[in-house]
PDB file of C-alpha atoms and ligand atoms in Angstrom:
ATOM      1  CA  UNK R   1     144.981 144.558 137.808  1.00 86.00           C
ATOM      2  CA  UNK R   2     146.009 144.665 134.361  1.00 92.00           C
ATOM      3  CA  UNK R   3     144.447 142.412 131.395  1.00 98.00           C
ATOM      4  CA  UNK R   4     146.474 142.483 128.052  1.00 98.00           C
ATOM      5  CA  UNK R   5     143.238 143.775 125.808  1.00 97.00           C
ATOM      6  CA  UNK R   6     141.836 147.596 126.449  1.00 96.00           C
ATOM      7  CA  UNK R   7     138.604 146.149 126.821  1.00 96.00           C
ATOM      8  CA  UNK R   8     139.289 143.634 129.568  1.00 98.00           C
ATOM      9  CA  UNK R   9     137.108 143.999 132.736  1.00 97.00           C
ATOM     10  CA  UNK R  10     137.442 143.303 136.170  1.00 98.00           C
ATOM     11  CA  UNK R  11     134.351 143.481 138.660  1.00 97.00           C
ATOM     12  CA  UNK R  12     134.888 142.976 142.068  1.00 97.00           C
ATOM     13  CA  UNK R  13     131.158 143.135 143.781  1.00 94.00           C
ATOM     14  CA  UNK R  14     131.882 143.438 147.585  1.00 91.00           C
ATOM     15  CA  UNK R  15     132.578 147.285 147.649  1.00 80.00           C
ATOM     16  CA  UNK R  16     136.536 148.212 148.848  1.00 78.00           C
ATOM     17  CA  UNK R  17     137.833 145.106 147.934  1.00 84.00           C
ATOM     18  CA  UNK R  18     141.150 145.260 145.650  1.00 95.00           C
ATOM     19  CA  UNK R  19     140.727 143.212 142.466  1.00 97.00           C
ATOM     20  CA  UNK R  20     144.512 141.469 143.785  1.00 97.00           C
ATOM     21  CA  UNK R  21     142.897 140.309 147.081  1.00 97.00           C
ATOM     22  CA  UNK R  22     139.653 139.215 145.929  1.00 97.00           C
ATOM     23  CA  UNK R  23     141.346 137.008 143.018  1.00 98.00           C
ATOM     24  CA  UNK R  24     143.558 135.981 146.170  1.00 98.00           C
ATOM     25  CA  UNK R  25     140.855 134.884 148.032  1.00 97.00           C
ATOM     26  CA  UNK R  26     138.998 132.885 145.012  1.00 98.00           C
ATOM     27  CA  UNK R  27     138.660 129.229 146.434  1.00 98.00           C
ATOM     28  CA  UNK R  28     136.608 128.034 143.709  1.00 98.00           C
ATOM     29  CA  UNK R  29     137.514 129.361 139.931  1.00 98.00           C
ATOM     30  CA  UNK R  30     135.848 128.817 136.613  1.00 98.00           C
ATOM     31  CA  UNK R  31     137.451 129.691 133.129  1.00 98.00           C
ATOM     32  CA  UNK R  32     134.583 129.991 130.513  1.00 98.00           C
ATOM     33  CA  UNK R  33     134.846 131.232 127.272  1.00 98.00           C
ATOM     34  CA  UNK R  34     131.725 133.106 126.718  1.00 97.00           C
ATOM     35  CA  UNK R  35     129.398 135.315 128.743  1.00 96.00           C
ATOM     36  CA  UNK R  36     126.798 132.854 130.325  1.00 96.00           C
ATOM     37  CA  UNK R  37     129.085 129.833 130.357  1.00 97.00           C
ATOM     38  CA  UNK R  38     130.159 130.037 134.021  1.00 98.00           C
ATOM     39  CA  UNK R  39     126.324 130.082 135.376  1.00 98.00           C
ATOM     40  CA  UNK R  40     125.769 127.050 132.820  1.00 98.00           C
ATOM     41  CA  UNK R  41     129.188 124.528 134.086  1.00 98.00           C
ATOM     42  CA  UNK R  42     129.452 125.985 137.501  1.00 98.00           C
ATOM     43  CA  UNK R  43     126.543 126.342 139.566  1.00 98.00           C
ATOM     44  CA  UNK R  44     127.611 123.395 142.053  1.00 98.00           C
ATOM     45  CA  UNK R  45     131.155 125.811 142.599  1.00 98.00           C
ATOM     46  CA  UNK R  46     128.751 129.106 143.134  1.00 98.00           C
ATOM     47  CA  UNK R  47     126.725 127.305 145.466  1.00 98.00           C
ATOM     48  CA  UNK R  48     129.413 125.939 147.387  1.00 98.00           C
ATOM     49  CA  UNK R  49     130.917 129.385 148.349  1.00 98.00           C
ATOM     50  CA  UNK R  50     127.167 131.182 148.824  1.00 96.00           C
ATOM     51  CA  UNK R  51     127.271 132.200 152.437  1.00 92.00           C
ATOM     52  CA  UNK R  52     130.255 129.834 153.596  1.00 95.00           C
ATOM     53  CA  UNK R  53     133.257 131.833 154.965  1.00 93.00           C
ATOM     54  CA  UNK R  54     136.413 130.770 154.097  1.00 95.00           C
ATOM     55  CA  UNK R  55     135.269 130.152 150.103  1.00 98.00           C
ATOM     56  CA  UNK R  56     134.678 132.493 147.476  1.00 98.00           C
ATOM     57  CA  UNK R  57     133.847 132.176 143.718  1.00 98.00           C
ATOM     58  CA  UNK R  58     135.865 133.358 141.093  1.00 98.00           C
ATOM     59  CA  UNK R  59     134.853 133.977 137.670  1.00 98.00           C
ATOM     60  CA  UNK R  60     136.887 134.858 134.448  1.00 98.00           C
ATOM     61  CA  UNK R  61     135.376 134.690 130.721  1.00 98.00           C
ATOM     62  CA  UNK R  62     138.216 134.250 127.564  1.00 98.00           C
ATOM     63  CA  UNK R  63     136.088 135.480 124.798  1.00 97.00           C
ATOM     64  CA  UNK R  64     134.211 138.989 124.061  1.00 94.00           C
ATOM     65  CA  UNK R  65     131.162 137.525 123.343  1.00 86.00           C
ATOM     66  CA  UNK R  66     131.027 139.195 119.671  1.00 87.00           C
ATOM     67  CA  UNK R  67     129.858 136.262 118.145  1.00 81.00           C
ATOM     68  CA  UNK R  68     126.946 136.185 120.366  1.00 80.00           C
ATOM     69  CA  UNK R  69     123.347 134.404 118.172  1.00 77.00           C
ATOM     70  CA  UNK R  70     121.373 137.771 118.818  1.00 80.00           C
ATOM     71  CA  UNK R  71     117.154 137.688 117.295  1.00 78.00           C
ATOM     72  CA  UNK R  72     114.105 139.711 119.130  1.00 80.00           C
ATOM     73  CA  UNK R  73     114.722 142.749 120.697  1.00 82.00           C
ATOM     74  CA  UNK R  74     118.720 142.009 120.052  1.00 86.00           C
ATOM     75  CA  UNK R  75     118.562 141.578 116.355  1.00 85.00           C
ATOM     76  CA  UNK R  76     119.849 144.496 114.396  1.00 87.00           C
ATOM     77  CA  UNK R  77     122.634 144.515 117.480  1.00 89.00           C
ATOM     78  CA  UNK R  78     126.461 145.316 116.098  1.00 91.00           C
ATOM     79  CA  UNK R  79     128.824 143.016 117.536  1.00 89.00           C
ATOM     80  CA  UNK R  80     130.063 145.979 119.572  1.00 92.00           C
ATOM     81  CA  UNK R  81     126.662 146.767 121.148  1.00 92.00           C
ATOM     82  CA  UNK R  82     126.213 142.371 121.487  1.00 91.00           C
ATOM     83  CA  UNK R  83     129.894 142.744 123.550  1.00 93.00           C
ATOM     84  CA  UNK R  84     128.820 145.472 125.843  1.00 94.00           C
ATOM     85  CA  UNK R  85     125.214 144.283 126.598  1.00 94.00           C
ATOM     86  CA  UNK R  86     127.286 141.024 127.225  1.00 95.00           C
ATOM     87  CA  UNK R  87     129.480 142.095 129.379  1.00 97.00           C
ATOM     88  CA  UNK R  88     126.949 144.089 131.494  1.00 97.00           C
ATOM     89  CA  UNK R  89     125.288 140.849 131.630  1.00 97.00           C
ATOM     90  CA  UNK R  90     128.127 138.857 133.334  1.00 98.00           C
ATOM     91  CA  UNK R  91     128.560 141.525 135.287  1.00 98.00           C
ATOM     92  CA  UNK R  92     125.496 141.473 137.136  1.00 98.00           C
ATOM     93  CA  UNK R  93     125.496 137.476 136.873  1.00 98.00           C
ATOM     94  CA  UNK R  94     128.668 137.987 139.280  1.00 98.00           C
ATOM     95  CA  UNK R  95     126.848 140.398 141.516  1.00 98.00           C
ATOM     96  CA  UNK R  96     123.783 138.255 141.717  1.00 98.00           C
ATOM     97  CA  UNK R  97     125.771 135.409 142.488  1.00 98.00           C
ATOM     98  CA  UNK R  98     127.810 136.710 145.051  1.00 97.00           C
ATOM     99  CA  UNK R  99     131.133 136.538 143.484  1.00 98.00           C
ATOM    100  CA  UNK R 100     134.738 137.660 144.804  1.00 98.00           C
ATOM    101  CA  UNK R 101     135.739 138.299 141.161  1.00 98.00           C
ATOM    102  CA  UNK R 102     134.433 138.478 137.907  1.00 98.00           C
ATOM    103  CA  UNK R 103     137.135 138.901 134.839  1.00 98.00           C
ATOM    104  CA  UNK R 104     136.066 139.246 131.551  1.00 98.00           C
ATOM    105  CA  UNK R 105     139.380 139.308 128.919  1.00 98.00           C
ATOM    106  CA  UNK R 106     137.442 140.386 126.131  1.00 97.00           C
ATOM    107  CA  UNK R 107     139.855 138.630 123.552  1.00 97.00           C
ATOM    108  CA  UNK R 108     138.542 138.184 120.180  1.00 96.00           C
ATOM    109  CA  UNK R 109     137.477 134.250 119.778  1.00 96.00           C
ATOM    110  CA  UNK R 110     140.045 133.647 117.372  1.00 96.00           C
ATOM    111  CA  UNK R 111     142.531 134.676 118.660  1.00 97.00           C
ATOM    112  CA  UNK R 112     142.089 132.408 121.985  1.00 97.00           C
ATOM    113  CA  UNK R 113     141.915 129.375 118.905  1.00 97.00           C
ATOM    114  CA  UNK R 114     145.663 130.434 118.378  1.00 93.00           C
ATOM    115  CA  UNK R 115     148.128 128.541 120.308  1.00 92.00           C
ATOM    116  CA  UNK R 116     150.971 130.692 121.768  1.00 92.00           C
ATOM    117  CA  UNK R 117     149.063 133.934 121.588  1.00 97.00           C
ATOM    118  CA  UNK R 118     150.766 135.992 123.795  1.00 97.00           C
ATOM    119  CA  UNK R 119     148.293 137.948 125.241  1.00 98.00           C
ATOM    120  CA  UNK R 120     145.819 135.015 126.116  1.00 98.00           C
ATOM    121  CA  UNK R 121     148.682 133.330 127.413  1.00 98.00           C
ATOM    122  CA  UNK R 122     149.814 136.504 129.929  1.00 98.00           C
ATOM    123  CA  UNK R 123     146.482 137.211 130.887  1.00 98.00           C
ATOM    124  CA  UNK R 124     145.601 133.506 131.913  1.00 98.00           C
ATOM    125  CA  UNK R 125     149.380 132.705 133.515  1.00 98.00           C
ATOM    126  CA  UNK R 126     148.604 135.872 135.234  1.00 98.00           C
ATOM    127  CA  UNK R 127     144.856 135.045 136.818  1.00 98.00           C
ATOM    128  CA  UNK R 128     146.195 131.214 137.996  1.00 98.00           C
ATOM    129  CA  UNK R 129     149.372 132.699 139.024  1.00 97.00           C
ATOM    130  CA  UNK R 130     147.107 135.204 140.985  1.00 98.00           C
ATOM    131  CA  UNK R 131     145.199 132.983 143.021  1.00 98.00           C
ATOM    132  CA  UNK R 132     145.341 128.668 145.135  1.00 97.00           C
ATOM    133  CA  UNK R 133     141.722 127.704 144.119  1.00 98.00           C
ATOM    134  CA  UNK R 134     141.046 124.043 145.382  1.00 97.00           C
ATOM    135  CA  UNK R 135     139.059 123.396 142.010  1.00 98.00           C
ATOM    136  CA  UNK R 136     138.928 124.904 139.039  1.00 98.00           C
ATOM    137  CA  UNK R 137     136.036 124.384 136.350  1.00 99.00           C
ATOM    138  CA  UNK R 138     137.073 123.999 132.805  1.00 98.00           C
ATOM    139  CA  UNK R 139     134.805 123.450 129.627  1.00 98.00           C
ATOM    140  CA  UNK R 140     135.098 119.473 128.747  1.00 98.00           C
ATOM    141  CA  UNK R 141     137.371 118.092 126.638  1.00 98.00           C
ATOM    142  CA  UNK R 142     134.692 116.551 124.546  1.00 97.00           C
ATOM    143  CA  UNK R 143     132.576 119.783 124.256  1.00 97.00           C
ATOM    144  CA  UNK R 144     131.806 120.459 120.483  1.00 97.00           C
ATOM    145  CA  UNK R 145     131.872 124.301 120.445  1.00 97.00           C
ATOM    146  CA  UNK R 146     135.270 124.916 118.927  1.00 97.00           C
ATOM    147  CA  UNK R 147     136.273 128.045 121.213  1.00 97.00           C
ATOM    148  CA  UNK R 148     135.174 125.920 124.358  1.00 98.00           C
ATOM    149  CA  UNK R 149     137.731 123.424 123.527  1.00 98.00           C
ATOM    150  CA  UNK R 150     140.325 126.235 122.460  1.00 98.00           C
ATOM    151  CA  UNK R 151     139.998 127.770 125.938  1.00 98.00           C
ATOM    152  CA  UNK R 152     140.143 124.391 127.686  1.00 98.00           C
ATOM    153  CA  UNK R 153     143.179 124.053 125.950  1.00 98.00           C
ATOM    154  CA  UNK R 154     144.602 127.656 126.414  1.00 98.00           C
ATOM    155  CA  UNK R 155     143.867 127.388 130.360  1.00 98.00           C
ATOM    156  CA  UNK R 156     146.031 123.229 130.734  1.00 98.00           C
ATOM    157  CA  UNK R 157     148.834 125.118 128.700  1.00 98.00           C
ATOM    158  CA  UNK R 158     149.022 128.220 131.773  1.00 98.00           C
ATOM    159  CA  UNK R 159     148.139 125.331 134.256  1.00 98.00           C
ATOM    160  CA  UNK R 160     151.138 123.478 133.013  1.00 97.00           C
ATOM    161  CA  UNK R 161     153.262 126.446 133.243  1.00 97.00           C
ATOM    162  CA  UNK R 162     152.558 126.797 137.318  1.00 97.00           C
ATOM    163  CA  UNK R 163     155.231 125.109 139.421  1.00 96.00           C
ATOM    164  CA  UNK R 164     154.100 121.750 140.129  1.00 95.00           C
ATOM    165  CA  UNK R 165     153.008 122.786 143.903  1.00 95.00           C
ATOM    166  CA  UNK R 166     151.432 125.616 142.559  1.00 96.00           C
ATOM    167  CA  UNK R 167     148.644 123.814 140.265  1.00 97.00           C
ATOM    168  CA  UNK R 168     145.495 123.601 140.966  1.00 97.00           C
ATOM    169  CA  UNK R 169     144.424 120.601 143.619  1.00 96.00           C
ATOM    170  CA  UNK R 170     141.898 119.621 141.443  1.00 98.00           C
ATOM    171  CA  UNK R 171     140.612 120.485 137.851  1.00 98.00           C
ATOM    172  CA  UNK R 172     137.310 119.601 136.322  1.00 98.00           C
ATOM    173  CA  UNK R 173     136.049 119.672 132.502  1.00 98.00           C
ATOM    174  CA  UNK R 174     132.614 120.404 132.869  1.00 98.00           C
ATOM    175  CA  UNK R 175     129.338 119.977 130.754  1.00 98.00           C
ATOM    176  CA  UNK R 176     128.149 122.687 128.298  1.00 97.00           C
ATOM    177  CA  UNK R 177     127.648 122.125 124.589  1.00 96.00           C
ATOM    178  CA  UNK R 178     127.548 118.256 124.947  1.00 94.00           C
ATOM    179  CA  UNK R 179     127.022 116.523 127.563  1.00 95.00           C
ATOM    180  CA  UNK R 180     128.684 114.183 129.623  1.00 97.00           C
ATOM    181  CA  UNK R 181     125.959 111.502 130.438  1.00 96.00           C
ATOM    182  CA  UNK R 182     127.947 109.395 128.178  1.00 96.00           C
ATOM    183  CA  UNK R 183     131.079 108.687 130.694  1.00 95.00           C
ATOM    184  CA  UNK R 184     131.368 105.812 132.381  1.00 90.00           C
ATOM    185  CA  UNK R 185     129.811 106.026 135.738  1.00 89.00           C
ATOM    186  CA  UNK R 186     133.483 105.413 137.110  1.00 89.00           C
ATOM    187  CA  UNK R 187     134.622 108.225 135.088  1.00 90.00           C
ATOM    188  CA  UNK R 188     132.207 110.431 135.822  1.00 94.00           C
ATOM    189  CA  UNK R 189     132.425 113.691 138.533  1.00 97.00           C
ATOM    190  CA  UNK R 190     128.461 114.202 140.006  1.00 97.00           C
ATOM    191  CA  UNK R 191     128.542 118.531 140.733  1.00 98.00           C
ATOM    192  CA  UNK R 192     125.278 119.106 142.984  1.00 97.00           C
ATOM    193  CA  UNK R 193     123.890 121.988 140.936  1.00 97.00           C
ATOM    194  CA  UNK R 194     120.456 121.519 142.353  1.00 96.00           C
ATOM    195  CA  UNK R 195     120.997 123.396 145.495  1.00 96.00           C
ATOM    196  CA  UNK R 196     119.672 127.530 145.457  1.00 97.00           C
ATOM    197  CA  UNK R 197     117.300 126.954 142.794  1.00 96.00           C
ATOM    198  CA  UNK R 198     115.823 130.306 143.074  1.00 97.00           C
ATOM    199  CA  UNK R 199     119.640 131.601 142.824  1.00 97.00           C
ATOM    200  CA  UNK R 200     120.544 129.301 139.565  1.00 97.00           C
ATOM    201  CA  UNK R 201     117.797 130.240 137.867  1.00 96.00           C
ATOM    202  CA  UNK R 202     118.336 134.055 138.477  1.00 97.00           C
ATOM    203  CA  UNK R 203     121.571 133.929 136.992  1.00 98.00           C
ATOM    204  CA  UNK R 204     120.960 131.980 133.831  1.00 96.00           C
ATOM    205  CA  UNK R 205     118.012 134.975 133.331  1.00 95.00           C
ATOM    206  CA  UNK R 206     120.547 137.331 133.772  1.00 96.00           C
ATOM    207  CA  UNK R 207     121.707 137.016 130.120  1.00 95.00           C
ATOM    208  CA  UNK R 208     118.744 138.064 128.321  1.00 91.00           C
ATOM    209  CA  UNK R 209     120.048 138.355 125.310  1.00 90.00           C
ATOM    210  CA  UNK R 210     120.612 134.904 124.859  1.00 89.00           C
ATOM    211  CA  UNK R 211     117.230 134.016 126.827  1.00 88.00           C
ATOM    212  CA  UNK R 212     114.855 136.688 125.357  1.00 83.00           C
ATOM    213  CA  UNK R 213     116.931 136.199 122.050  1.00 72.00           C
ATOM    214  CA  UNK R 214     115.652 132.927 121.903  1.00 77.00           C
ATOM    215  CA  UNK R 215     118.198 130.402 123.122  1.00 83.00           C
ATOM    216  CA  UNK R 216     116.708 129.231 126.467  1.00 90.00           C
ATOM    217  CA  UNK R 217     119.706 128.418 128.681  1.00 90.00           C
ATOM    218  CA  UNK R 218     117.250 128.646 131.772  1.00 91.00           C
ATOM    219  CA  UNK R 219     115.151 125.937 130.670  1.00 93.00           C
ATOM    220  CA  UNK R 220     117.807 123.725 129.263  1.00 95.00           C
ATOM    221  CA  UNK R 221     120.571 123.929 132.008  1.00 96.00           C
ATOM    222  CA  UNK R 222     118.335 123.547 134.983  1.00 96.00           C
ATOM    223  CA  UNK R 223     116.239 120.961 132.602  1.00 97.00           C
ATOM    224  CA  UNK R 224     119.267 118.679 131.993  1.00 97.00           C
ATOM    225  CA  UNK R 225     120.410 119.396 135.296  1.00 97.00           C
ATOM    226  CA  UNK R 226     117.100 117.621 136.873  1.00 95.00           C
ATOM    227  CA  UNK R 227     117.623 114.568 133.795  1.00 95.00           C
ATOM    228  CA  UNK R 228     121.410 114.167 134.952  1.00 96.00           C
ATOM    229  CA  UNK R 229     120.307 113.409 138.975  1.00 94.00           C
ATOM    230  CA  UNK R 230     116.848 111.476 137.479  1.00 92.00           C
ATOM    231  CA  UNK R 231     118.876 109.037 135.255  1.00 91.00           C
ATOM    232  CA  UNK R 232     122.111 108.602 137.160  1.00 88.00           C
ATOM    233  CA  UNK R 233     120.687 105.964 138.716  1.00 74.00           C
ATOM    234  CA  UNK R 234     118.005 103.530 137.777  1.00 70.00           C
ATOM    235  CA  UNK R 235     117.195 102.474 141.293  1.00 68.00           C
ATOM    236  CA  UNK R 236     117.977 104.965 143.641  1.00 67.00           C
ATOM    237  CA  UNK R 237     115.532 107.503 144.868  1.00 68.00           C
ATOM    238  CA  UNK R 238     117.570 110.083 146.764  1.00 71.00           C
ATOM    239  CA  UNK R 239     120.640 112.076 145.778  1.00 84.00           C
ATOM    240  CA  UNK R 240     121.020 116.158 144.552  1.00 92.00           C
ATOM    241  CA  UNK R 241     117.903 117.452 142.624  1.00 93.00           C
ATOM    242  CA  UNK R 242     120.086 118.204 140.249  1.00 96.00           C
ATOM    243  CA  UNK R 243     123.882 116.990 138.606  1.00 97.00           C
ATOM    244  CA  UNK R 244     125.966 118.994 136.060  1.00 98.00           C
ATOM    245  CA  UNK R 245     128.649 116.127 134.966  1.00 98.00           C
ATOM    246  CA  UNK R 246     131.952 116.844 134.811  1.00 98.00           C
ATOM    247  CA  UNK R 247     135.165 114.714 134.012  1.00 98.00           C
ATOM    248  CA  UNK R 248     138.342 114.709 136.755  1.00 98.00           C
ATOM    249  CA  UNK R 249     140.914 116.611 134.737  1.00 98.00           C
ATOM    250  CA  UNK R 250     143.877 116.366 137.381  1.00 98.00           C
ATOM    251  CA  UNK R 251     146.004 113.664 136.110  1.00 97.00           C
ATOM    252  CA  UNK R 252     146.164 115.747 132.849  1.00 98.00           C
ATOM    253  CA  UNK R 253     147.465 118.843 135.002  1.00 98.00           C
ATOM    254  CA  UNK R 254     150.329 117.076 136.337  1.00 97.00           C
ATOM    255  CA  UNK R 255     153.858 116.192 135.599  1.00 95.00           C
ATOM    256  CA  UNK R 256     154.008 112.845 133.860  1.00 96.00           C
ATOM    257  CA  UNK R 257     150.297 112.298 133.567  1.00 96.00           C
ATOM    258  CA  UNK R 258     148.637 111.891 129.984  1.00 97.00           C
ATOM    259  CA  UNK R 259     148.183 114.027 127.080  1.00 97.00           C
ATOM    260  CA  UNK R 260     144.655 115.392 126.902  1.00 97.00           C
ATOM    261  CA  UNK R 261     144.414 113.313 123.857  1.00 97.00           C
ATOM    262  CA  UNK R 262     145.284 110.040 125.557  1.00 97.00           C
ATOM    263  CA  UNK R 263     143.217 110.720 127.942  1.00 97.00           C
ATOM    264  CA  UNK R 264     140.082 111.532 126.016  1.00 97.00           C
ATOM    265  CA  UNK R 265     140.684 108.647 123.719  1.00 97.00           C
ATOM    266  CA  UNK R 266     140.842 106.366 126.733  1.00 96.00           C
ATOM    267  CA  UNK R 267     137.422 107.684 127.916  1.00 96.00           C
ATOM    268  CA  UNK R 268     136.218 107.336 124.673  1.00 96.00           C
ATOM    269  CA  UNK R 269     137.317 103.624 124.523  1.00 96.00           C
ATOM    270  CA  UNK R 270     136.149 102.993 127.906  1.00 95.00           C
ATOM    271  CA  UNK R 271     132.367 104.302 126.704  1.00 95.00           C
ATOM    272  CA  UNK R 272     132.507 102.184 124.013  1.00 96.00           C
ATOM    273  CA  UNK R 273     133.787  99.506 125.746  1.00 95.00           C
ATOM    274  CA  UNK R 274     130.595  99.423 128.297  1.00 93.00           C
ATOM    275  CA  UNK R 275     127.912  99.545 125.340  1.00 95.00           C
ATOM    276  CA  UNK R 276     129.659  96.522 124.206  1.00 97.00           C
ATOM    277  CA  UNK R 277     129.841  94.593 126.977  1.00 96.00           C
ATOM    278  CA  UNK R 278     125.956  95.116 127.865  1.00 94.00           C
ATOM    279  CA  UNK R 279     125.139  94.380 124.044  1.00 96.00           C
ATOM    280  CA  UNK R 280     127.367  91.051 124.028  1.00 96.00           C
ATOM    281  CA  UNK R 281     126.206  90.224 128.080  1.00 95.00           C
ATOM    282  CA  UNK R 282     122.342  90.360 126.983  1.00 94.00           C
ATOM    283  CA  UNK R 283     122.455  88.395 123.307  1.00 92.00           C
TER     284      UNK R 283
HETATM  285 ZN1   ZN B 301     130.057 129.251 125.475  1.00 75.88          ZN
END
């Protein structure tokens, strides 16, 4: 299997197993764009496929992860010693977490911001073309780090390349930097991320150069995760221990439907829409 950058990777955990087959087998897929993301937006897709035959988790990361905050131990890193302590990182995040694949594409974060760059584009038609995954797990089209939105963007254009019948059955924008509390519940896509506890947390402190370097990502995803399932509803007891939000992405993904824009704006409208109907309802 062949990425377009000489510093792509491909890690396929379960000894023997082509790189081809495994991506073949992925049921469950998540395109991230940095090192850590995946364990962050897809925990509820990794748990799903943990010890169920039939399903297996695929991961791929966009990005190098050169741009990496690095302090502690990590701070007089080079961005070339940040991408390889990275990558070794998501490497054994896939092995902990049982994956069939883990790709990482290594491409320089701006050049994933450039529409039409070729080899984003062939590496990414490529991977979907490669595997049927029932969902996929996207960053959010309302997440405000710029190359999460750039990927986002970079993965509906290869979608939207795919044959109709070959697209994905169902793709979901999921919650990273921002987070989607904000959707209307009718809007919004509950992802039980509170099953394997031990597991999720195991992965997030697989990165620790982001955790050790002083940006907490095991506190504050499995944190928000237990807010999201104790304030989604203010009377009900029961439910997942914990929720990572995500928004249904489909209609975007197929012939006909909206623009990403239209769709976020209607969102958007739809949020605002509810605050001022309570506000008006209650004066
Ligand atoms: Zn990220």
């Amino acid at each position: 299997m062949k990425f377009s950058h000489p510093e792509a990777d491909v890690l396929v955990p379960a000894a023997g197993a082509p790189a081809e087959a495994a991506l073949r087998s992925v049921t469950h897929l998540c395109v991230a764009a940095h090192q850590d993301d995946i364990e962050i937006m897809a925990q509820s897709g990794i748990s799903d496929c943990i010890g169920s035959p039939g399903r297996a988790f695929g991961g791929v990361v966009v990005t190098d992860g050169a741009g990496s905050p690095r302090s502690g131990a990590y701070r007089s890193f080079t961005d070339e010693q940040m991408i390889a302590v990275r990558r070794k990182e998501q490497r054994e995040a896939a092995r902990i977490g049982g994956y069939a694949i883990q790709v990482q594409l290594a491409h320089p974060s701006a050049d994933v911001k450039k529409p039409g760059h070729p080899g984003v584009a062939a590496d990414l038609d490529a991977l979907f073309a490669g595997c049927a995954p029932g969902v996929v797990f996207l960053h959010n089209p309302a997440d405000k780090h710029d190359t999460h939105v750039a990927v986002l963007l970079r993965c509906l254009e290869a979608i939207g390349r795919l044959p109709q019948e070959r697209r994905p059955a169902r793709v979901l924008g999921c919650e990273v930097w921002r987070d989607l509390d904000w959707l209307p519940d009718a809007d919004k896509v509950a992802l039980d991320s509170g099953r394997h506890p031990d597991l999720a947390l195991r992965l997030l402190e697989a990165f620790d150069s982001q955790v050790a370097g002083g940006k907490r990502y095991d506190i504050a995803a499995v944190g928000r995760r237990s807010a999201n399932a104790t304030f989604n509803a203010s009377h009900a007891t029961d439910g997942p221990a914990g929720i990572t939000w995500a928004v249904d992405l489909t209609p975007v993904t197929r012939d006909g439907g909206p623009s990403l824009r239209q769709f976020v704006s209607s969102l958007v409208s739809r949020f605002g829409g509810d605050v001022a109907r309570r506000l008006e309802e209650w004066a």
